[in-house]
C-alpha cells in the first residue's frame, strides 16, 4: 500500500511530544510490513537538521494559493533515520515556519492550514496518488476537506483519509477567514453544525471537527481515551460530533519504537541491560547521579519526564517531588512548558532546591538525557489529569522503571496496579491511583516506595513483569493496516 502521512511532527527531527514519536514509529512499522510510506512536514527553522540524511531540494516551482495570492514554495527531501520525508519550505513574507518554535504563534491556524494546502498541492503536482493519506491532530484536520471538496476535482479521486486524534484539548478553533485563506470559501455552507462549525462558538470554524467529519476513518490513541472523549467532558465539546460519527471511530493504543527505546541496545545510556542482566541497570542509576550531581545513597530515584502542562498534573508533580524528598527518595525532573508562568514556577523551585543533594530539576527539552533518566530511575510518576495514550509509561516499563500513574486514558490501558489490579500477578507492572488530588497520589507513592524498601524482591518482579510487555508497534501497526484496508475498499 502507498501511504502518505501529513503531519506537523515526526521524531526526532521535529518533535514536541508523543505525536512525533507516533508518526515515526508507525511509519517504521508500516515500512517493515512492506508498505511504501512518505511523510510530509513543514520545513521548520528550528528542526534538528543533524537528524536528516541527504537533505536536498527536489522541487522548486510549487505555487500554493492562499487568500487571493500565490505563495512560492520549495520542497526538500531527506531521510530521517530511514524514513522518507518531504519538507515544505514557504517563501512567504509571513515566514510561516521560520519562527524559532513549532507552535504557540498567534497565527497557528493559518500557518498549518497553509501547510495542508501546500502538501496537497505538492502531491497533485508530483503526481502522488496514495491509497491512504493519514493526518494527525487539528493542524492537519482541514486536509480531508480540501481533498474531497477541491483536489478531487483535479483528479485526486483515489486517496482515502485516516485521521488520528492525539489530544482533544487543542482543536484549532479559528475564524471563518480560514475558509477564504484555503479557497474553500462559502462560510454559509461550511459553518454548519454538521460541518466545520465549532460546537461552542457558532461564528468559529473548528479544524479538528473538520477532520472528524470529513475523514473516512477517525482513530484516537487508546481505547480508554476513545471512550472518555465520547462520553465525558474530556471531549472539550466534540463528544456529540464523535457520537454522530461513531461508526467510523475507534481507539488504537500507540506503540513505542523498540529500536529507539530499548535498554538492550540504547546508545545513550551508561550500560545496556535486559531482563537477564537487570543488575546492570544500577550502573545507569549511578551514572544519572553522577551527571546530575546527586549524592550516592541507598535511596530510590523517582522521576518525571514530560511536558509541564496542566494536563500532566503540574500541581501533583510538585507534590510528588516533595513527597519523595520527605520519604527517603531522590527526585529528578526533566520537562518544560509553553506557558511562561509554569516555567517560571519550576525555575524558582529549581533555585530553591539547588543545594539539595537528592534533587535535580532540568528545565528544557533533552532527548539524550531522557534516555538516561528512564534507565537510571526506579520509579516514574505520571499524575495526569487526562492522558490520551502516554508514551512515557510505556518507555519506563521497557526500562524496568515502575510507573506510578493516575487511572486515566492510555495510562489505564497500560499500567496495572501491583495490589488492586484484577489481572494475574505476573501481569501487574506498577501503581495506580484514581483521585486527582494529593491523597490519591500519596496512596500510590507510599505503596511503591514501601515496596522498594521493604520487599525489593517483589519490586524486582514488578520491574520484570513490565519489561516483558510488548508495547511495540507490532500490534498497533496491524490494527492501522486493518483500518486502511477497510476504508480503501469503500
Ligand atoms: P505528550 O504527547 O502529551 O507530550 P507522551 O507521553 O505521549 O506525552 O509523549 C512524550 C514524549 O516526549 C516521550 O517520548 C518523552 O520522553 C518525550 N519528552 C517530553 N518532554 C521531554 C523533555 N523535556 N525532554 C526530552 N523528552 C521529552
Coordinates of C-alpha atoms and ligand atoms in Angstrom, one line a residue:
X1 CA 0.0 0.0 0.0
X2 CA 1.1 3.6 -0.6
X3 CA 0.6 5.8 2.4
X4 CA 1.4 9.5 2.8
X5 CA 1.5 11.0 6.3
X6 CA 0.7 14.7 6.5
X7 CA 1.9 15.7 10.0
X8 CA 3.2 18.7 12.0
X9 CA 5.7 16.5 13.8
X10 CA 8.0 13.5 13.3
X11 CA 10.6 12.4 15.8
X12 CA 13.4 13.0 16.2
X13 CA 13.6 15.8 13.6
X14 CA 10.6 17.8 14.7
X15 CA 9.2 16.6 18.0
X16 CA 7.3 18.4 20.7
X17 CA 5.7 15.4 22.3
X18 CA 4.2 11.9 21.7
X19 CA 2.7 12.8 18.3
X20 CA 6.2 12.9 16.8
X21 CA 7.1 9.5 18.2
X22 CA 3.9 8.0 17.0
X23 CA 4.4 9.2 13.4
X24 CA 8.0 7.9 13.3
X25 CA 7.2 4.6 15.0
X26 CA 4.1 3.8 12.9
X27 CA 5.8 4.7 9.6
X28 CA 8.7 2.4 10.5
X29 CA 6.4 -0.5 11.3
X30 CA 4.3 0.1 8.1
X31 CA 7.5 0.0 6.1
X32 CA 8.7 -3.2 7.8
X33 CA 5.4 -4.7 6.6
X34 CA 6.2 -3.9 3.0
X35 CA 4.3 -0.7 2.5
X36 CA 5.6 2.4 0.8
X37 CA 5.4 5.4 3.3
X38 CA 6.2 9.0 2.7
X39 CA 6.0 11.8 5.3
X40 CA 5.2 15.5 4.6
X41 CA 6.2 18.1 7.1
X42 CA 6.7 21.8 7.3
X43 CA 10.4 22.8 6.9
X44 CA 10.8 24.5 10.3
X45 CA 13.9 26.6 11.0
X46 CA 14.1 25.0 14.5
X47 CA 14.2 21.4 13.4
X48 CA 17.1 19.1 14.2
X49 CA 18.8 19.2 10.8
X50 CA 21.5 16.9 12.2
X51 CA 18.9 14.2 12.2
X52 CA 18.2 14.4 8.4
X53 CA 20.3 12.5 6.0
X54 CA 20.9 13.8 2.4
X55 CA 18.6 16.8 2.6
X56 CA 18.2 18.3 -0.8
X57 CA 15.8 20.4 -2.8
X58 CA 13.7 18.3 -5.1
X59 CA 11.0 20.8 -6.2
X60 CA 11.3 24.5 -6.6
X61 CA 8.3 25.5 -8.5
X62 CA 5.4 24.9 -6.2
X63 CA 2.9 27.8 -6.1
X64 CA 0.3 27.5 -3.4
X65 CA -2.9 29.5 -3.4
X66 CA -3.5 31.3 -0.2
X67 CA -6.2 34.0 0.2
X68 CA -6.1 35.7 -3.2
X69 CA -2.4 35.3 -3.8
X70 CA 0.0 32.5 -4.8
X71 CA 2.8 31.7 -2.4
X72 CA 6.0 30.3 -3.8
X73 CA 7.3 27.1 -2.0
X74 CA 10.2 24.8 -2.4
X75 CA 10.1 21.1 -1.4
X76 CA 13.1 19.4 0.2
X77 CA 13.6 15.7 0.6
X78 CA 15.7 13.8 3.2
X79 CA 15.8 10.6 5.2
X80 CA 15.1 10.7 8.9
X81 CA 16.6 7.5 10.3
X82 CA 15.5 5.8 7.1
X83 CA 12.0 7.4 6.8
X84 CA 11.3 9.3 3.6
X85 CA 10.4 12.9 4.5
X86 CA 9.4 15.8 2.3
X87 CA 9.7 19.3 3.8
X88 CA 7.6 22.2 2.6
X89 CA 9.5 25.5 2.6
X90 CA 7.3 28.5 2.2
X91 CA 8.8 31.7 0.8
X92 CA 6.2 34.0 2.2
X93 CA 6.9 37.3 3.8
X94 CA 4.9 35.9 6.8
X95 CA 7.7 33.4 7.4
X96 CA 5.3 30.7 8.4
X97 CA 7.8 28.1 9.6
X98 CA 10.8 30.3 10.5
X99 CA 9.6 31.4 13.9
X100 CA 12.1 29.5 16.1
X101 CA 9.2 27.4 17.6
X102 CA 6.8 24.8 16.4
X103 CA 3.6 26.0 18.0
X104 CA 2.4 28.8 20.2
X105 CA 2.2 31.5 17.5
X106 CA -0.9 33.8 17.2
X107 CA -1.5 32.6 13.6
X108 CA -1.0 28.9 14.1
X109 CA -4.3 28.0 12.4
X110 CA -3.2 29.9 9.3
X111 CA 0.3 28.5 9.4
X112 CA -1.0 24.9 9.5
X113 CA -3.8 25.3 7.0
X114 CA -1.3 26.8 4.6
X115 CA 0.9 23.7 5.2
X116 CA -2.1 21.4 4.4
X117 CA -2.9 23.2 1.2
X118 CA 0.8 23.2 0.2
X119 CA 1.1 19.4 1.0
X120 CA -1.9 18.6 -1.2
X121 CA -0.7 21.0 -4.0
X122 CA 2.7 19.2 -3.9
X123 CA 1.0 15.8 -4.1
X124 CA -1.0 16.9 -7.1
X125 CA 2.0 18.4 -8.9
X126 CA 4.2 15.5 -8.1
X127 CA 1.5 13.1 -9.3
X128 CA 1.3 11.2 -6.0
X129 CA -1.9 9.2 -5.6
X130 CA -1.5 7.3 -2.4
X131 CA -4.1 4.7 -1.2
X132 CA -4.2 6.4 2.2
X133 CA -3.5 9.9 3.5
X134 CA -3.0 9.7 7.2
X135 CA -3.4 13.0 9.1
X136 CA -2.8 14.0 12.7
X137 CA -4.4 16.4 15.1
X138 CA -6.0 19.8 14.4
X139 CA -3.0 21.0 12.4
X140 CA -4.0 18.8 9.5
X141 CA -7.7 18.5 10.1
X142 CA -8.5 20.5 7.0
X143 CA -6.8 18.0 4.7
X144 CA -9.8 15.8 4.0
X145 CA -12.0 18.9 3.4
X146 CA -9.5 20.2 0.8
X147 CA -9.1 16.8 -0.7
X148 CA -12.7 15.9 -1.2
X149 CA -14.0 19.4 -2.0
X150 CA -11.2 20.8 -4.1
X151 CA -8.5 18.3 -5.1
X152 CA -10.9 15.6 -6.0
X153 CA -12.0 17.8 -8.8
X154 CA -8.4 18.0 -10.1
X155 CA -8.2 14.2 -10.3
X156 CA -7.2 13.1 -6.8
X157 CA -10.0 10.7 -6.5
X158 CA -8.1 7.7 -5.2
X159 CA -6.8 8.5 -1.7
X160 CA -8.9 7.7 1.4
X161 CA -8.2 9.6 4.7
X162 CA -7.4 8.2 8.1
X163 CA -7.3 10.9 10.8
X164 CA -5.8 10.4 14.3
X165 CA -6.7 12.5 17.3
X166 CA -3.8 12.8 19.7
X167 CA -5.2 15.3 22.1
X168 CA -8.7 17.0 22.1
X169 CA -7.6 19.8 24.3
X170 CA -6.2 21.6 21.2
X171 CA -8.7 21.8 18.4
X172 CA -7.7 24.7 16.2
X173 CA -10.7 26.9 16.7
X174 CA -10.4 29.8 14.4
X175 CA -12.3 32.5 12.4
X176 CA -14.1 32.0 9.1
X177 CA -11.2 33.8 7.4
X178 CA -9.6 30.3 7.2
X179 CA -12.2 29.4 4.6
X180 CA -11.1 32.3 2.4
X181 CA -7.4 31.5 3.1
X182 CA -7.8 27.9 1.8
X183 CA -10.0 28.7 -1.1
X184 CA -12.9 26.7 0.4
X185 CA -14.9 30.0 0.8
X186 CA -18.7 29.5 1.3
X187 CA -18.9 30.3 5.1
X188 CA -22.7 29.7 4.9
X189 CA -22.1 26.2 3.8
X190 CA -19.2 25.2 5.9
X191 CA -20.1 26.9 9.2
X192 CA -23.0 24.5 9.8
X193 CA -23.3 22.2 12.9
X194 CA -22.7 19.1 10.8
X195 CA -19.6 20.5 9.1
X196 CA -16.9 22.8 10.4
X197 CA -18.9 25.0 12.9
X198 CA -17.4 24.9 16.4
X199 CA -19.8 23.3 18.8
X200 CA -19.4 26.2 21.3
X201 CA -18.9 29.2 19.1
X202 CA -21.2 29.4 16.1
X203 CA -19.1 32.0 14.4
X204 CA -15.9 29.9 14.5
X205 CA -14.5 27.1 12.5
X206 CA -13.1 24.1 14.3
X207 CA -10.3 22.4 12.3
X208 CA -10.3 19.2 14.4
X209 CA -14.0 18.8 13.9
X210 CA -13.3 19.3 10.1
X211 CA -11.0 16.2 10.3
X212 CA -13.6 14.1 12.2
X213 CA -16.5 15.0 9.9
X214 CA -14.7 14.6 6.5
X215 CA -12.3 11.7 7.1
X216 CA -13.1 8.2 6.1
X217 CA -12.0 6.9 9.5
X218 CA -11.0 8.5 12.8
X219 CA -8.8 6.9 15.4
X220 CA -7.6 8.0 18.7
X221 CA -4.6 6.8 20.6
X222 CA -6.0 4.4 23.2
X223 CA -9.3 2.5 23.8
X224 CA -10.0 4.2 27.1
X225 CA -9.5 7.7 25.7
X226 CA -11.8 6.8 22.9
X227 CA -14.5 6.1 25.5
X228 CA -13.7 9.2 27.5
X229 CA -13.9 11.6 24.6
X230 CA -17.2 10.2 23.5
X231 CA -18.8 10.1 26.9
X232 CA -17.2 12.7 29.2
X233 CA -16.2 16.4 29.1
X234 CA -12.6 15.3 28.1
X235 CA -14.0 15.8 24.6
X236 CA -13.8 19.6 25.1
X237 CA -17.1 19.9 23.2
X238 CA -16.5 17.3 20.4
X239 CA -18.3 14.4 22.1
X240 CA -21.5 14.9 20.1
X241 CA -19.6 15.0 16.8
X242 CA -17.8 11.8 17.7
X243 CA -21.1 10.3 18.7
X244 CA -22.6 11.2 15.3
X245 CA -19.5 9.7 13.6
X246 CA -19.2 6.8 16.0
X247 CA -19.5 4.3 13.1
X248 CA -16.1 5.3 11.8
X249 CA -14.3 5.9 15.1
X250 CA -12.1 3.7 17.3
X251 CA -9.2 3.7 19.7
X252 CA -5.9 2.1 18.8
X253 CA -3.2 2.0 21.6
X254 CA 0.0 3.6 20.5
X255 CA 3.2 1.6 20.4
X256 CA 6.8 2.7 21.0
X257 CA 9.7 2.1 18.8
X258 CA 11.9 -0.6 20.4
X259 CA 14.8 0.4 18.0
X260 CA 14.8 3.7 19.8
X261 CA 13.6 2.8 23.3
X262 CA 15.2 -0.4 24.3
X263 CA 17.8 -0.7 27.2
X264 CA 19.5 -3.7 25.5
X265 CA 20.7 -1.6 22.5
X266 CA 20.4 2.0 23.7
X267 CA 23.5 4.0 22.9
X268 CA 22.5 6.9 25.1
X269 CA 22.8 5.1 28.4
X270 CA 25.8 4.3 30.5
X271 CA 25.4 0.5 30.5
X272 CA 23.0 -1.6 28.4
X273 CA 20.8 -4.2 30.2
X274 CA 17.9 -6.5 29.8
X275 CA 15.7 -8.8 31.9
X276 CA 18.6 -11.3 32.4
X277 CA 21.1 -8.5 33.3
X278 CA 18.9 -6.4 35.3
X279 CA 21.6 -5.7 37.9
X280 CA 23.3 -3.6 35.2
X281 CA 20.5 -1.1 35.5
X282 CA 22.2 0.1 38.7
X283 CA 25.2 1.4 36.7
X284 CA 22.8 3.8 35.0
X285 CA 21.4 4.9 38.3
X286 CA 25.0 5.8 39.4
X287 CA 25.6 7.5 36.0
X288 CA 22.5 9.5 36.4
X289 CA 23.5 10.6 39.9
X290 CA 26.9 11.5 38.6
X291 CA 25.6 13.5 35.7
X292 CA 23.0 15.4 37.8
X293 CA 25.3 15.8 40.9
X294 CA 23.0 13.8 43.2
X295 CA 24.6 12.1 46.2
X296 CA 25.2 8.4 46.1
X297 CA 22.9 7.0 48.7
X298 CA 20.7 3.9 49.4
X299 CA 17.6 5.6 48.1
X300 CA 15.2 5.0 45.1
X301 CA 15.2 7.6 42.3
X302 CA 11.7 8.9 41.4
X303 CA 11.5 10.9 38.2
X304 CA 9.2 12.8 35.9
X305 CA 9.9 13.3 32.2
X306 CA 7.4 15.2 30.1
X307 CA 5.7 18.5 29.3
X308 CA 4.9 20.6 32.3
X309 CA 1.3 21.2 31.4
X310 CA -2.0 21.3 33.4
X311 CA -2.9 18.1 31.5
X312 CA 0.1 16.4 33.1
X313 CA -1.0 17.5 36.7
X314 CA 1.7 20.0 37.4
X315 CA 0.5 20.6 41.0
X316 CA 0.7 16.8 41.6
X317 CA 4.2 16.7 40.0
X318 CA 5.3 19.3 42.5
X319 CA 3.6 17.3 45.3
X320 CA 5.4 14.1 44.1
X321 CA 8.7 15.9 44.3
X322 CA 8.2 17.0 47.9
X323 CA 6.7 13.7 49.0
X324 CA 9.7 11.8 47.5
X325 CA 12.2 14.1 49.3
X326 CA 10.3 13.7 52.6
X327 CA 10.1 9.9 52.3
X328 CA 13.6 8.8 51.6
X329 CA 13.8 9.2 47.8
X330 CA 15.7 11.2 45.3
X331 CA 13.8 13.1 42.6
X332 CA 14.7 14.0 39.0
X333 CA 12.6 16.1 36.7
X334 CA 13.1 16.8 33.0
X335 CA 10.4 19.0 31.4
X336 CA 9.4 22.3 30.1
X337 CA 6.3 24.3 29.4
X338 CA 4.9 26.6 26.7
X339 CA 3.4 28.6 29.5
X340 CA 5.6 31.2 31.0
X341 CA 4.0 31.0 34.4
X342 CA 4.6 27.3 34.8
X343 CA 8.2 27.5 33.5
X344 CA 8.9 30.4 35.9
X345 CA 7.4 28.4 38.8
X346 CA 9.7 25.4 38.1
X347 CA 12.7 27.7 37.6
X348 CA 12.1 29.2 41.1
X349 CA 11.7 25.7 42.5
X350 CA 15.0 24.7 40.9
X351 CA 16.7 27.6 42.5
X352 CA 15.2 26.8 45.9
X353 CA 16.3 23.2 45.7
X354 CA 19.7 23.9 44.1
X355 CA 21.7 22.8 47.1
X356 CA 19.6 19.7 47.8
X357 CA 21.8 16.6 47.1
X358 CA 18.7 14.5 46.4
X359 CA 17.0 16.5 43.8
X360 CA 17.6 17.8 40.3
X361 CA 15.3 19.8 38.0
X362 CA 16.3 20.1 34.4
X363 CA 14.0 22.6 32.7
X364 CA 14.2 22.2 29.0
X365 CA 14.0 19.5 26.3
X366 CA 16.8 16.9 26.2
X367 CA 16.1 13.7 24.4
X368 CA 19.5 12.2 25.2
X369 CA 19.2 12.9 28.9
X370 CA 15.7 11.4 28.9
X371 CA 17.1 8.0 27.9
X372 CA 19.4 8.0 30.9
X373 CA 16.6 9.1 33.2
X374 CA 14.4 6.2 32.1
X375 CA 17.3 3.8 32.6
X376 CA 18.6 5.2 35.9
X377 CA 15.3 5.7 37.8
X378 CA 13.4 3.3 39.9
X379 CA 10.0 4.9 39.5
X380 CA 8.4 7.5 37.3
X381 CA 5.3 9.5 38.3
X382 CA 2.6 10.4 35.9
X383 CA -0.3 12.0 37.8
X384 CA -2.1 13.2 34.6
X385 CA -5.5 14.9 34.7
X386 CA -6.1 13.2 31.4
X387 CA -3.7 11.2 29.1
X388 CA -4.8 10.3 25.6
X389 CA -2.2 7.5 25.5
X390 CA 1.1 8.5 27.1
X391 CA 4.3 7.1 25.9
X392 CA 6.4 7.8 29.0
X393 CA 4.9 5.0 31.0
X394 CA 5.4 2.5 28.1
X395 CA 9.0 3.6 27.7
X396 CA 9.5 3.4 31.5
X397 CA 8.1 -0.2 31.6
X398 CA 10.6 -1.3 28.9
X399 CA 13.5 0.2 31.0
X400 CA 12.3 -1.6 34.2
X401 CA 11.2 1.7 35.8
X402 CA 8.0 1.3 37.7
X403 CA 5.2 3.8 36.6
X404 CA 3.1 5.4 39.3
X405 CA 0.1 6.7 37.4
X406 CA -3.4 8.1 37.6
X407 CA -6.0 5.8 36.1
X408 CA -7.0 7.8 33.0
X409 CA -6.8 7.2 29.2
X410 CA -3.9 5.2 28.0
X411 CA -2.3 5.1 31.4
X412 CA -5.3 2.9 32.5
X413 CA -4.8 0.7 29.5
X414 CA -1.1 0.0 30.1
X415 CA -0.3 0.1 33.8
X416 CA -1.8 -2.5 36.2
X417 CA -1.7 -2.0 39.9
X418 CA 0.6 -4.3 42.0
X419 CA -2.1 -4.6 44.7
X420 CA -5.5 -4.0 43.3
X421 CA -5.5 -4.9 39.6
X422 CA -7.8 -7.7 38.6
X423 CA -5.0 -9.0 36.3
X424 CA -2.9 -12.1 37.3
X425 CA 0.2 -11.3 39.4
X426 CA 2.6 -11.8 36.5
X427 CA 0.8 -9.0 34.5
X428 CA 1.0 -6.4 37.2
X429 CA 3.5 -3.7 36.5
X430 CA 3.1 -0.5 38.5
X431 CA 1.0 1.5 40.9
X432 CA -2.3 3.2 40.0
X433 CA -4.5 5.8 41.8
X434 CA -7.9 7.2 40.9
X435 CA -8.4 10.6 42.5
X436 CA -6.8 13.6 41.0
X437 CA -5.5 15.0 44.3
X438 CA -2.6 14.7 46.7
X439 CA -4.3 12.0 48.8
X440 CA -4.7 9.9 45.6
X441 CA -1.1 10.4 44.5
X442 CA 0.2 9.7 48.0
X443 CA -1.8 6.5 48.3
X444 CA 0.1 5.1 45.3
X445 CA 3.6 6.6 46.1
X446 CA 3.5 5.3 49.6
X447 CA 2.9 1.7 48.4
X448 CA 5.5 2.0 45.7
X449 CA 8.2 3.4 48.0
X450 CA 7.3 1.0 50.8
X451 CA 7.7 -1.9 48.3
X452 CA 11.2 -0.7 47.2
X453 CA 12.4 -0.5 50.8
X454 CA 10.7 -3.5 52.4
X455 CA 10.2 -6.1 49.6
X456 CA 12.9 -5.4 47.0
X457 CA 12.4 -8.9 45.6
X458 CA 8.8 -8.3 44.8
X459 CA 9.6 -4.8 43.5
X460 CA 12.1 -6.5 41.1
X461 CA 9.3 -8.9 40.0
X462 CA 7.2 -6.0 39.0
X463 CA 10.0 -4.5 37.1
X464 CA 10.5 -7.7 35.1
X465 CA 6.7 -8.0 34.5
X466 CA 6.8 -4.5 32.9
X467 CA 9.8 -5.3 30.8
X468 CA 8.1 -8.4 29.4
X469 CA 5.2 -6.5 27.9
X470 CA 5.1 -6.0 24.2
X471 CA 4.2 -2.4 23.7
X472 CA 6.0 -2.2 20.3
X473 CA 4.3 -1.1 17.1
X474 CA 3.7 -4.7 16.2
X475 CA 0.1 -4.9 17.3
X476 CA -0.9 -1.3 16.6
X477 CA 0.7 -1.5 13.1
X478 CA -1.6 -4.4 12.3
X479 CA -4.6 -2.5 13.6
X480 CA -3.8 0.6 11.5
X481 CA -3.4 -1.6 8.4
X482 CA -6.8 -3.1 9.0
X483 CA -8.3 0.4 9.1
X484 CA -6.5 1.3 5.9
X485 CA -7.8 -1.9 4.2
X486 CA -11.3 -1.2 5.4
X487 CA -11.5 2.3 4.1
X488 CA -9.7 1.5 0.9
X489 CA -12.4 -0.9 -0.1
X490 CA -15.2 1.6 0.5
Ligands
LIG1 P1 2.6 14.2 25.2 O1 2.5 13.8 23.8 O2 1.4 14.6 25.8 O3 3.7 15.2 25.4 P2 3.6 11.5 25.6 O4 3.8 10.7 26.9 O5 2.7 10.9 24.6 O6 3.1 12.9 26.0 O7 5.0 11.7 24.9 C1 6.0 12.3 25.5 C2 7.3 12.0 24.7 O8 8.1 13.2 24.7 C3 8.1 11.0 25.4 O9 8.9 10.4 24.4 C4 9.0 11.8 26.3 O10 10.2 11.1 26.6 C5 9.3 13.0 25.5 N1 9.5 14.2 26.3 C6 8.6 15.0 26.8 N2 9.2 16.1 27.4 C7 10.5 15.9 27.2 C8 11.7 16.7 27.6 N3 11.6 17.8 28.3 N4 12.9 16.2 27.2 C9 13.0 15.1 26.5 N5 12.0 14.3 26.1 C10 10.7 14.7 26.5

